[in-house]
CSV table of C-alpha atoms and ligand atoms in Angstrom, one decimal:
chain,number,residue,atom,x,y,z
A,63,MET,CA,136.0,37.4,128.9
A,64,THR,CA,133.5,40.2,127.0
A,65,VAL,CA,130.2,40.3,128.4
A,66,LYS,CA,128.8,38.9,125.3
A,67,MET,CA,131.2,35.7,125.6
A,68,ALA,CA,130.1,35.4,129.8
A,69,LEU,CA,126.3,35.4,128.5
A,70,ALA,CA,126.8,33.0,125.7
A,71,ALA,CA,128.8,30.3,127.7
A,72,LEU,CA,125.9,31.4,130.2
A,73,VAL,CA,123.5,30.6,128.4
A,74,VAL,CA,125.1,27.4,126.9
A,75,ALA,CA,125.6,26.0,130.6
A,76,ALA,CA,121.8,27.1,131.7
A,77,CYS,CA,120.6,25.6,128.9
A,78,GLY,CA,122.4,22.4,127.9
A,79,PHE,CA,122.5,23.7,124.4
A,80,SER,CA,124.7,21.2,122.0
A,81,ARG,CA,127.0,24.3,120.5
A,82,PRO,CA,128.7,27.0,121.5
A,83,ALA,CA,126.8,30.8,120.7
A,84,HIS,CA,129.8,31.6,118.2
A,85,ALA,CA,129.3,30.9,115.0
A,86,GLN,CA,132.9,29.2,114.8
A,87,ALA,CA,132.1,25.7,114.2
A,88,PRO,CA,132.9,24.3,110.9
A,89,PRO,CA,129.9,25.0,108.3
A,90,ASP,CA,127.3,21.9,107.7
A,91,LEU,CA,128.1,21.7,103.9
A,92,ASP,CA,126.3,18.9,101.9
A,93,PRO,CA,128.2,17.4,99.4
A,94,ARG,CA,125.3,17.3,96.8
A,95,ILE,CA,125.5,21.0,96.8
A,96,VAL,CA,129.9,21.4,96.5
A,97,GLY,CA,129.0,19.2,93.6
A,98,LEU,CA,126.3,21.3,92.0
A,99,VAL,CA,128.5,24.6,92.5
A,100,GLY,CA,131.1,22.6,91.1
A,101,GLN,CA,129.3,22.0,88.1
A,102,VAL,CA,128.9,25.8,86.9
A,103,SER,CA,131.0,26.4,84.1
A,104,GLU,CA,133.0,29.4,82.8
A,105,ALA,CA,133.1,28.1,79.3
A,106,ARG,CA,129.6,27.6,79.2
A,107,LEU,CA,128.7,30.8,80.1
A,108,VAL,CA,131.0,32.4,77.7
A,109,VAL,CA,129.0,30.2,74.7
A,110,LEU,CA,125.8,31.8,75.8
A,111,LEU,CA,127.0,35.1,76.0
A,112,LYS,CA,128.4,35.2,72.6
A,113,LYS,CA,125.3,33.7,71.2
A,114,LEU,CA,123.5,36.4,72.8
A,115,GLU,CA,125.5,38.9,71.4
A,116,SER,CA,124.7,37.5,67.9
A,117,PHE,CA,121.5,38.7,67.9
A,118,GLY,CA,122.5,42.3,67.4
A,119,THR,CA,119.8,43.4,69.7
A,120,ARG,CA,117.1,41.8,72.0
A,121,ASN,CA,115.2,45.3,72.5
A,122,THR,CA,111.5,44.4,73.4
A,123,LEU,CA,110.6,46.6,70.4
A,124,SER,CA,112.5,44.7,67.9
A,125,SER,CA,112.4,42.1,65.4
A,126,ILE,CA,110.3,39.1,65.8
A,127,ASP,CA,109.9,37.3,62.5
A,128,SER,CA,114.1,37.4,61.6
A,129,PRO,CA,115.6,33.9,62.4
A,130,THR,CA,119.1,36.0,63.2
A,131,ARG,CA,118.5,39.5,64.7
A,132,GLY,CA,116.3,40.5,67.2
A,133,ILE,CA,114.2,39.8,70.4
A,134,GLY,CA,112.2,36.7,68.3
A,135,ALA,CA,115.0,34.9,67.5
A,136,ALA,CA,116.7,35.4,70.8
A,137,ARG,CA,113.7,34.3,72.8
A,138,GLN,CA,113.2,31.6,71.0
A,139,TRP,CA,116.8,30.2,71.2
A,140,ILE,CA,116.6,30.7,75.0
A,141,PHE,CA,113.5,28.7,75.1
A,142,ASP,CA,114.9,25.8,72.7
A,143,GLU,CA,118.0,26.0,74.9
A,144,MET,CA,117.0,25.4,78.2
A,145,LYS,CA,114.3,22.8,76.7
A,146,SER,CA,117.8,20.9,75.3
A,147,TYR,CA,119.1,20.7,79.1
A,148,SER,CA,116.9,18.1,80.7
A,149,PRO,CA,113.7,16.7,80.4
A,150,ARG,CA,113.0,17.5,84.2
A,151,LEU,CA,112.7,21.5,83.1
A,152,GLN,CA,109.4,22.6,82.0
A,153,VAL,CA,110.0,25.5,79.4
A,154,THR,CA,107.3,28.2,78.7
A,155,PHE,CA,106.9,31.4,77.2
A,156,ASP,CA,105.2,33.6,80.1
A,157,THR,CA,103.1,35.8,77.4
A,158,TYR,CA,101.7,39.2,77.6
A,159,ARG,CA,100.3,41.6,75.4
A,160,ILE,CA,101.3,45.7,76.4
A,161,ALA,CA,99.6,48.3,75.3
A,162,LYS,CA,101.2,51.4,74.1
A,163,GLU,CA,102.6,53.9,76.8
A,164,GLY,CA,105.8,55.4,78.1
A,165,ARG,CA,108.7,53.3,76.4
A,166,ILE,CA,106.7,51.0,75.0
A,167,THR,CA,106.3,52.9,71.6
A,168,ARG,CA,103.3,50.9,70.3
A,169,ASP,CA,101.2,47.7,71.5
A,170,VAL,CA,103.6,44.8,71.6
A,171,GLU,CA,103.9,40.8,72.7
A,172,ALA,CA,106.4,40.5,75.3
A,173,ARG,CA,107.5,37.3,76.9
A,174,ASN,CA,109.4,35.9,79.8
A,175,VAL,CA,110.9,32.8,79.1
A,176,MET,CA,110.8,30.3,82.1
A,177,ALA,CA,112.3,27.1,83.1
A,178,VAL,CA,110.7,25.2,85.9
A,179,LEU,CA,112.0,22.6,87.9
A,180,PRO,CA,109.5,20.9,90.0
A,181,GLY,CA,110.1,20.3,94.0
A,182,ARG,CA,108.2,17.9,96.0
A,183,THR,CA,106.1,21.0,97.4
A,184,PRO,CA,104.6,24.3,95.4
A,185,ARG,CA,106.8,26.8,97.3
A,186,ARG,CA,109.3,28.6,94.8
A,187,ILE,CA,113.0,29.6,94.5
A,188,TYR,CA,113.6,32.2,91.8
A,189,VAL,CA,116.9,32.7,89.5
A,190,SER,CA,116.3,35.3,87.4
A,191,GLY,CA,117.8,38.2,84.7
A,192,HIS,CA,116.6,40.1,82.0
A,193,TYR,CA,117.3,39.3,78.7
A,194,ASP,CA,115.9,42.4,76.9
A,195,THR,CA,118.4,45.1,76.0
A,196,ILE,CA,118.4,48.6,75.4
A,197,ALA,CA,120.7,51.6,73.9
A,198,ILE,CA,120.0,55.2,74.5
A,199,ALA,CA,121.8,58.0,73.3
A,200,GLY,CA,124.8,58.9,75.6
A,201,GLY,CA,124.8,55.3,77.1
A,202,GLN,CA,124.4,55.3,81.1
A,203,SER,CA,127.4,57.7,81.1
A,204,GLY,CA,125.4,60.5,79.5
A,205,SER,CA,122.6,59.7,82.2
A,206,ASN,CA,125.2,60.0,85.0
A,207,ALA,CA,126.8,63.0,83.8
A,208,GLY,CA,123.2,64.5,84.1
A,209,SER,CA,121.8,64.3,80.8
A,210,ARG,CA,118.2,64.2,80.5
A,211,GLY,CA,116.2,61.6,82.9
A,212,ARG,CA,115.2,58.1,81.7
A,213,ASP,CA,111.9,58.9,80.6
A,214,GLY,CA,113.1,62.1,78.4
A,215,ILE,CA,116.2,59.9,77.1
A,216,VAL,CA,116.2,59.9,73.1
A,217,VAL,CA,116.1,56.1,72.0
A,218,THR,CA,117.6,55.3,68.7
A,219,GLN,CA,114.6,54.1,67.2
A,220,PRO,CA,113.1,54.3,63.8
A,221,ALA,CA,111.2,57.2,62.0
A,222,ASP,CA,108.0,54.9,61.9
A,223,PRO,CA,107.2,53.8,65.2
A,224,ASN,CA,105.5,50.9,64.1
A,225,ALA,CA,108.8,49.6,62.5
A,226,PRO,CA,111.0,47.1,64.6
A,227,ASN,CA,113.9,48.8,66.4
A,228,ASP,CA,116.9,46.9,65.4
A,229,SER,CA,119.6,49.5,66.2
A,230,PRO,CA,122.5,47.7,67.9
A,231,ALA,CA,122.0,46.8,71.4
A,232,ALA,CA,124.1,44.0,72.1
A,233,GLY,CA,123.9,43.9,75.9
A,234,VAL,CA,126.1,41.7,76.9
A,235,ASN,CA,126.7,42.7,80.5
A,236,ASP,CA,123.1,44.3,80.4
A,237,ASP,CA,121.6,41.8,81.1
A,238,GLY,CA,123.5,39.1,79.0
A,239,SER,CA,125.2,38.1,82.2
A,240,GLY,CA,122.3,37.6,84.3
A,241,THR,CA,120.6,36.0,81.7
A,242,SER,CA,123.4,33.5,80.8
A,243,LEU,CA,123.8,32.8,84.7
A,244,THR,CA,120.3,32.1,84.9
A,245,MET,CA,120.6,29.4,82.0
A,246,GLU,CA,123.7,27.9,83.0
A,247,LEU,CA,121.8,27.4,86.9
A,248,ALA,CA,118.7,25.8,84.6
A,249,ARG,CA,121.3,23.3,83.1
A,250,VAL,CA,123.2,22.0,86.3
A,251,PHE,CA,120.2,22.2,88.6
A,252,GLY,CA,118.2,20.2,85.7
A,253,GLN,CA,120.8,17.7,85.2
A,254,SER,CA,121.9,17.4,88.7
A,255,GLY,CA,119.4,14.6,89.8
A,256,ILE,CA,118.9,16.2,93.0
A,257,ASP,CA,115.1,16.0,94.4
A,258,PHE,CA,114.9,19.4,95.6
A,259,ASP,CA,111.9,20.2,98.1
A,260,ALA,CA,111.1,23.5,97.0
A,261,THR,CA,110.1,24.2,93.1
A,262,LEU,CA,113.1,26.2,91.1
A,263,VAL,CA,112.3,28.4,88.4
A,264,PHE,CA,114.7,30.3,86.1
A,265,MET,CA,113.1,33.2,84.3
A,266,CYS,CA,114.4,35.0,82.2
A,267,HIS,CA,112.4,38.5,82.1
A,268,VAL,CA,111.7,40.6,79.2
A,269,ALA,CA,110.9,44.6,79.1
A,270,GLU,CA,112.8,45.4,82.2
A,271,GLU,CA,114.1,48.2,80.2
A,272,GLN,CA,110.6,49.7,79.8
A,273,GLY,CA,110.0,49.6,83.6
A,274,LEU,CA,110.6,46.4,84.9
A,275,MET,CA,107.1,45.2,83.0
A,276,GLY,CA,107.9,41.5,82.2
A,277,ALA,CA,108.5,41.2,86.2
A,278,LYS,CA,105.8,43.0,86.9
A,279,LEU,CA,103.2,41.2,85.1
A,280,HIS,CA,104.4,38.2,86.3
A,281,ALA,CA,104.5,38.6,90.1
A,282,GLN,CA,101.1,40.4,89.8
A,283,LYS,CA,100.0,37.1,88.2
A,284,ALA,CA,101.7,35.4,91.1
A,285,GLN,CA,100.4,37.4,93.6
A,286,LYS,CA,97.0,37.2,92.4
A,287,ALA,CA,97.2,33.4,91.9
A,288,HIS,CA,99.0,32.8,95.7
A,289,ILE,CA,101.9,31.7,94.2
A,290,PRO,CA,104.1,30.7,97.3
A,291,ILE,CA,107.4,32.3,96.1
A,292,GLU,CA,109.7,32.7,98.8
A,293,ALA,CA,113.0,34.1,97.0
A,294,VAL,CA,113.8,36.0,93.8
A,295,LEU,CA,117.8,36.1,92.9
A,296,ASN,CA,117.5,38.6,90.4
A,297,ASN,CA,120.7,39.2,88.7
A,298,ASP,CA,121.2,42.1,86.3
A,299,ILE,CA,124.7,43.5,85.3
A,300,VAL,CA,127.3,41.1,87.2
A,301,GLY,CA,129.4,40.0,84.5
A,302,ASN,CA,132.0,42.5,84.4
A,303,ASP,CA,134.6,43.2,87.5
A,304,ARG,CA,136.6,46.4,85.9
A,305,GLY,CA,135.1,50.0,86.6
A,306,GLY,CA,134.8,52.7,84.3
A,307,ASN,CA,137.1,54.6,87.0
A,308,GLY,CA,140.1,51.6,86.4
A,309,VAL,CA,139.2,50.1,89.8
A,310,VAL,CA,139.2,46.5,90.0
A,311,ASP,CA,137.6,43.9,92.3
A,312,GLY,CA,136.7,40.4,90.7
A,313,ALA,CA,136.4,38.8,94.5
A,314,SER,CA,132.9,40.4,95.8
A,315,ILE,CA,129.5,41.0,94.9
A,316,ARG,CA,126.9,43.5,96.1
A,317,VAL,CA,123.4,42.2,96.8
A,318,TYR,CA,120.7,45.1,97.3
A,319,SER,CA,117.5,44.6,99.2
A,320,GLU,CA,114.5,46.5,100.5
A,321,GLY,CA,114.2,47.6,104.0
A,322,PRO,CA,113.4,48.1,107.0
A,323,GLU,CA,116.0,46.0,108.6
A,324,ASP,CA,114.2,42.8,109.2
A,325,SER,CA,111.7,42.7,106.0
A,326,PRO,CA,111.6,39.6,104.4
A,327,SER,CA,114.2,40.5,101.9
A,328,ARG,CA,116.8,41.8,104.0
A,329,GLU,CA,116.3,38.3,105.5
A,330,LEU,CA,117.4,36.8,102.0
A,331,ALA,CA,120.0,39.0,101.7
A,332,ARG,CA,121.5,37.5,104.9
A,333,PHE,CA,121.0,34.4,103.8
A,334,VAL,CA,122.5,34.9,100.8
A,335,GLN,CA,125.9,36.0,102.4
A,336,ARG,CA,125.8,33.4,104.8
A,337,TRP,CA,125.4,30.7,102.6
A,338,GLY,CA,126.9,31.7,99.5
A,339,MET,CA,130.5,32.3,101.0
A,340,ARG,CA,130.2,28.9,103.1
A,341,TYR,CA,130.1,27.6,99.7
A,342,VAL,CA,131.9,29.9,97.6
A,343,PRO,CA,134.5,31.2,100.1
A,344,SER,CA,136.7,32.9,97.8
A,345,HIS,CA,133.9,35.3,96.9
A,346,THR,CA,133.1,38.0,99.2
A,347,VAL,CA,128.9,39.1,99.2
A,348,ARG,CA,128.5,42.9,100.3
A,349,PRO,CA,125.1,42.9,101.1
A,350,MET,CA,123.8,46.9,100.5
A,351,ALA,CA,120.9,48.0,102.7
A,352,ARG,CA,118.7,50.2,100.2
A,353,PRO,CA,116.7,48.9,97.7
A,354,ASP,CA,119.1,49.5,94.2
A,355,ARG,CA,121.8,51.9,93.2
A,356,PHE,CA,120.9,55.5,93.0
A,357,SER,CA,118.3,56.3,90.4
A,358,ARG,CA,118.8,53.0,88.8
A,359,GLY,CA,116.3,50.2,89.2
A,360,GLY,CA,116.1,46.5,88.2
A,361,ASP,CA,113.3,43.3,88.5
A,362,HIS,CA,113.9,42.6,92.2
A,363,SER,CA,112.0,45.8,93.0
A,364,ALA,CA,109.1,44.2,90.7
A,365,TYR,CA,108.3,41.3,93.1
A,366,ASN,CA,109.0,43.5,95.9
A,367,GLN,CA,106.3,45.6,95.0
A,368,TYR,CA,103.8,42.4,94.9
A,369,GLY,CA,104.7,41.5,98.2
A,370,PHE,CA,107.3,38.9,97.4
A,371,ALA,CA,111.0,38.8,99.0
A,372,ALA,CA,113.8,39.4,96.2
A,373,VAL,CA,116.9,40.9,96.1
A,374,GLY,CA,119.1,42.4,93.1
A,375,PHE,CA,123.1,40.8,92.8
A,376,ARG,CA,125.2,43.8,91.0
A,377,GLU,CA,128.6,43.6,89.9
A,378,SER,CA,131.3,45.1,92.3
A,379,ARG,CA,132.1,47.9,90.0
A,380,GLU,CA,130.3,49.0,87.2
A,381,ASN,CA,131.6,50.5,84.0
A,382,PHE,CA,128.6,52.8,82.9
A,383,ALA,CA,130.2,53.7,79.5
A,384,ARG,CA,129.3,50.5,78.5
A,385,GLN,CA,125.4,50.1,79.5
A,386,HIS,CA,122.6,51.2,77.5
A,387,ASP,CA,125.0,51.7,74.8
A,388,PRO,CA,126.5,50.0,71.6
A,389,GLN,CA,129.5,49.2,73.3
A,390,ASP,CA,128.0,46.7,75.8
A,391,THR,CA,129.7,43.9,74.0
A,392,PHE,CA,131.5,40.4,74.8
A,393,ASP,CA,134.7,42.0,75.2
A,394,GLY,CA,133.8,43.9,78.3
A,395,LEU,CA,132.9,40.9,80.1
A,396,SER,CA,135.1,39.0,83.0
A,397,PRO,CA,133.7,35.3,82.2
A,398,ALA,CA,135.8,34.2,85.4
A,399,TYR,CA,134.2,36.7,87.4
A,400,LEU,CA,130.5,35.8,86.2
A,401,ALA,CA,131.3,32.0,86.5
A,402,GLN,CA,131.9,33.1,90.8
A,403,ASN,CA,128.7,35.2,90.8
A,404,ALA,CA,127.3,32.0,89.1
A,405,ARG,CA,128.3,29.7,91.5
A,406,VAL,CA,127.0,32.1,95.0
A,407,ASN,CA,123.7,31.8,93.4
A,408,ALA,CA,123.8,28.4,92.8
A,409,ALA,CA,124.8,27.7,96.5
A,410,VAL,CA,122.1,29.6,97.9
A,411,ALA,CA,118.9,28.6,95.6
A,412,ALA,CA,120.4,24.5,96.0
A,413,THR,CA,120.4,25.5,99.8
A,414,LEU,CA,117.1,27.2,100.1
A,415,ALA,CA,115.4,24.5,97.7
A,416,LEU,CA,116.7,21.5,100.0
A,417,ALA,CA,115.7,23.6,103.2
A,418,PRO,CA,112.3,23.1,104.8
A,419,PRO,CA,110.6,26.3,105.0
A,420,ALA,CA,111.3,28.9,107.9
A,421,PRO,CA,108.9,28.5,111.0
A,422,GLY,CA,106.0,30.6,112.1
A,423,VAL,CA,106.8,32.8,114.7
A,424,LEU,CA,103.1,34.7,115.4
A,425,ASN,CA,101.0,33.7,117.7
A,426,ASP,CA,97.1,33.1,117.2
A,427,ARG,CA,96.6,37.0,117.6
A,428,GLY,CA,99.2,37.8,114.8
A,429,GLN,CA,102.2,39.1,117.1
A,430,ALA,CA,105.5,37.8,117.6
A,431,ASN,CA,105.7,34.9,120.0
A,432,ILE,CA,108.2,36.0,122.3
A,433,ASN,CA,108.2,37.2,125.7
A,434,ARG,CA,109.8,37.6,129.0
A,435,ALA,CA,108.9,34.5,130.6
A,436,PRO,CA,109.3,32.9,133.0
A,437,SER,CA,111.4,35.1,135.3
A,438,GLY,CA,110.4,38.5,133.4
A,439,TYR,CA,113.9,39.1,132.6
A,440,ASP,CA,114.8,36.1,130.0
A,441,ALA,CA,113.8,35.6,126.2
A,442,HIS,CA,111.5,33.1,126.0
A,443,LEU,CA,110.9,32.4,122.0
A,444,ALA,CA,108.2,30.3,120.8
A,445,TRP,CA,107.2,29.0,117.1
A,446,THR,CA,105.2,26.8,114.8
A,447,ALA,CA,107.3,23.5,113.6
A,448,SER,CA,108.2,23.9,110.2
A,449,PRO,CA,107.8,20.5,108.1
A,450,GLY,CA,110.8,18.7,107.4
A,451,ALA,CA,112.8,20.2,110.3
A,452,SER,CA,114.4,18.0,112.6
A,453,ALA,CA,116.1,21.2,114.3
A,454,TYR,CA,115.8,25.1,114.7
A,455,ARG,CA,118.5,27.5,115.1
A,456,ILE,CA,118.2,30.8,117.6
A,457,PHE,CA,120.0,33.9,116.1
A,458,TRP,CA,120.3,37.1,117.9
A,459,ARG,CA,121.7,40.3,117.5
A,460,GLU,CA,122.2,43.8,119.5
A,461,ALA,CA,119.5,45.8,118.2
A,462,TRP,CA,121.4,48.5,116.6
A,463,GLY,CA,123.2,46.4,113.7
A,464,PRO,CA,122.7,44.6,110.5
A,465,ASP,CA,124.0,41.5,110.8
A,466,TRP,CA,123.2,38.5,113.0
A,467,GLN,CA,125.8,37.9,116.0
A,468,HIS,CA,125.0,34.8,117.8
A,469,GLU,CA,123.4,31.8,116.9
A,470,LEU,CA,122.5,28.6,118.8
A,471,LEU,CA,121.1,25.4,117.5
A,472,VAL,CA,118.2,23.7,119.8
A,473,GLY,CA,116.7,20.3,119.1
A,474,ASN,CA,113.1,19.5,117.4
A,475,VAL,CA,111.1,21.8,119.7
A,476,THR,CA,109.0,24.6,119.5
A,477,GLU,CA,110.1,26.8,122.1
A,478,THR,CA,113.3,27.7,123.9
A,479,THR,CA,114.2,30.2,126.8
A,480,LEU,CA,118.0,31.7,127.0
A,481,PRO,CA,117.6,32.9,130.9
A,482,ASN,CA,118.7,36.7,131.7
A,483,THR,CA,118.6,37.9,128.3
A,484,LEU,CA,116.9,41.1,127.4
A,485,ILE,CA,114.6,40.9,124.7
A,486,ASP,CA,114.3,44.7,124.7
A,487,ASP,CA,118.4,44.9,123.5
A,488,LEU,CA,118.2,42.0,121.2
A,489,VAL,CA,116.7,41.2,118.1
A,490,PHE,CA,115.7,37.3,117.3
A,491,GLY,CA,115.2,35.1,114.9
A,492,VAL,CA,114.4,31.2,114.6
A,493,ALA,CA,115.6,29.1,111.3
A,494,ALA,CA,114.6,25.6,110.7
A,495,VAL,CA,117.3,22.9,109.8
A,496,ASP,CA,116.8,19.8,108.5
A,497,ALA,CA,118.4,16.4,109.3
A,498,ALA,CA,121.1,17.3,106.6
A,499,GLY,CA,121.4,20.7,108.1
A,500,HIS,CA,119.9,22.4,105.4
A,501,GLU,CA,118.8,26.0,106.8
A,502,SER,CA,115.8,28.0,106.0
A,503,LEU,CA,115.6,31.7,105.7
A,504,VAL,CA,115.5,33.0,109.7
A,505,ALA,CA,111.8,34.5,110.4
A,506,PRO,CA,112.4,37.6,112.7
A,507,TYR,CA,110.2,38.3,115.6
A,508,LEU,CA,109.3,41.7,115.0
A,509,SER,CA,107.7,44.1,117.6
A,510,PRO,CA,103.9,44.8,116.5
A,511,ALA,CA,103.3,48.4,115.2
A,512,ARG,CA,102.0,50.6,117.4
A,513,ASP,CA,98.4,51.9,117.4
A,514,SER,CA,98.6,55.3,115.8
A,515,SER,CA,94.9,56.3,116.2
A,516,ASP,CA,94.4,59.6,117.8
A,517,VAL,CA,93.0,61.0,121.2
A,518,LYS,CA,89.4,61.5,121.5
A,519,THR,CA,88.9,64.9,123.1
A,520,LEU,CA,85.9,66.7,124.2
A,521,PRO,CA,84.8,69.8,122.7
B,110,LIG,ZN1,119.4,45.3,82.8
């Protein structure tokens, strides 16, 4: 018996907890979520991808008055399509006027397209992608090979800066993949008949390619209005499993999140891995402990900037020659792979939206509610009750490592003690669980920041 196992056995014996500390029991899967995940349709994704491709370009600076080509036609189609899925979906344009600046070469009206599925509470879970596209000289391959940086890259555009840029930029993977995934989940959730606790938002961002502008504007507005966005699952380039170097991986997805190690976005990434892989065990979630790929960006970072938890889904293997290039067409997609990524998103968003909110772990002084009582060598954890919770699950791991190693379901209580357990050597967290087993994000117990003021000295 290892030391860890001995500790776990001791904890269970001493506290009378109902479940072993090692997470080997069958997961608590909700048949309604299993059914919802099963509704994700590869065939529907193909229809959406081909339609998105048909607009030729969805560049933020492309035509708005053509019925068939450019961003105006594309955004209206996304709006009408999502509206057609269910009367429960509230579909709107989230519109801004952006002034000429940087890669925005003229004043432009920019519209995110969002479908809201109201829940019983205002807390929000987002699934997102960006529907705008871009083609640059040399594509992403040129950028990788050391050509000029993004800001210096020559974009294929008309001589007159006020003319629409309608040069080919089909953007079927970047980010028709994330857009179609978001739209398909709007359909599946809108038609599910499930009454969710959280409000779900299916968001198609605009102007990502000019610097995450649509996402920044929306996140900034949400922060000012104190809208409780709990999680953003952003999908950008998630539809191809064949790397440009010939390596194929159709069985995993990367999930990027900004640190530090127990930041809200890292907890969200752990949640994606835990619940995504329980409902879609044939797909491996690979969390990445960094904000994004090198010198690349995505809309999840815009939400991070305004204080929201957000992660970025990225395909397992990229083909850079088909990014930011007219070659980003439907024949570079792997629809079966995209569907798997959509199922992972569906499982995670549904679990989060059915679960209670995470419990609070701060005391009235704003510090983590954890101490060594009563013996001085115990782990005593306290939290505030979460509405709708009927139990809580404690998680812990050694204080050098990314993944939770142990878990323990406790009853409907707001404190617990693990005897003879050193809080200095372990990281602890707690999640709320409802009667049906839906589990919230984990709220971690963090060390308070040290006083960093200088020592005053005498002259
Ligand atoms: Zn993109």
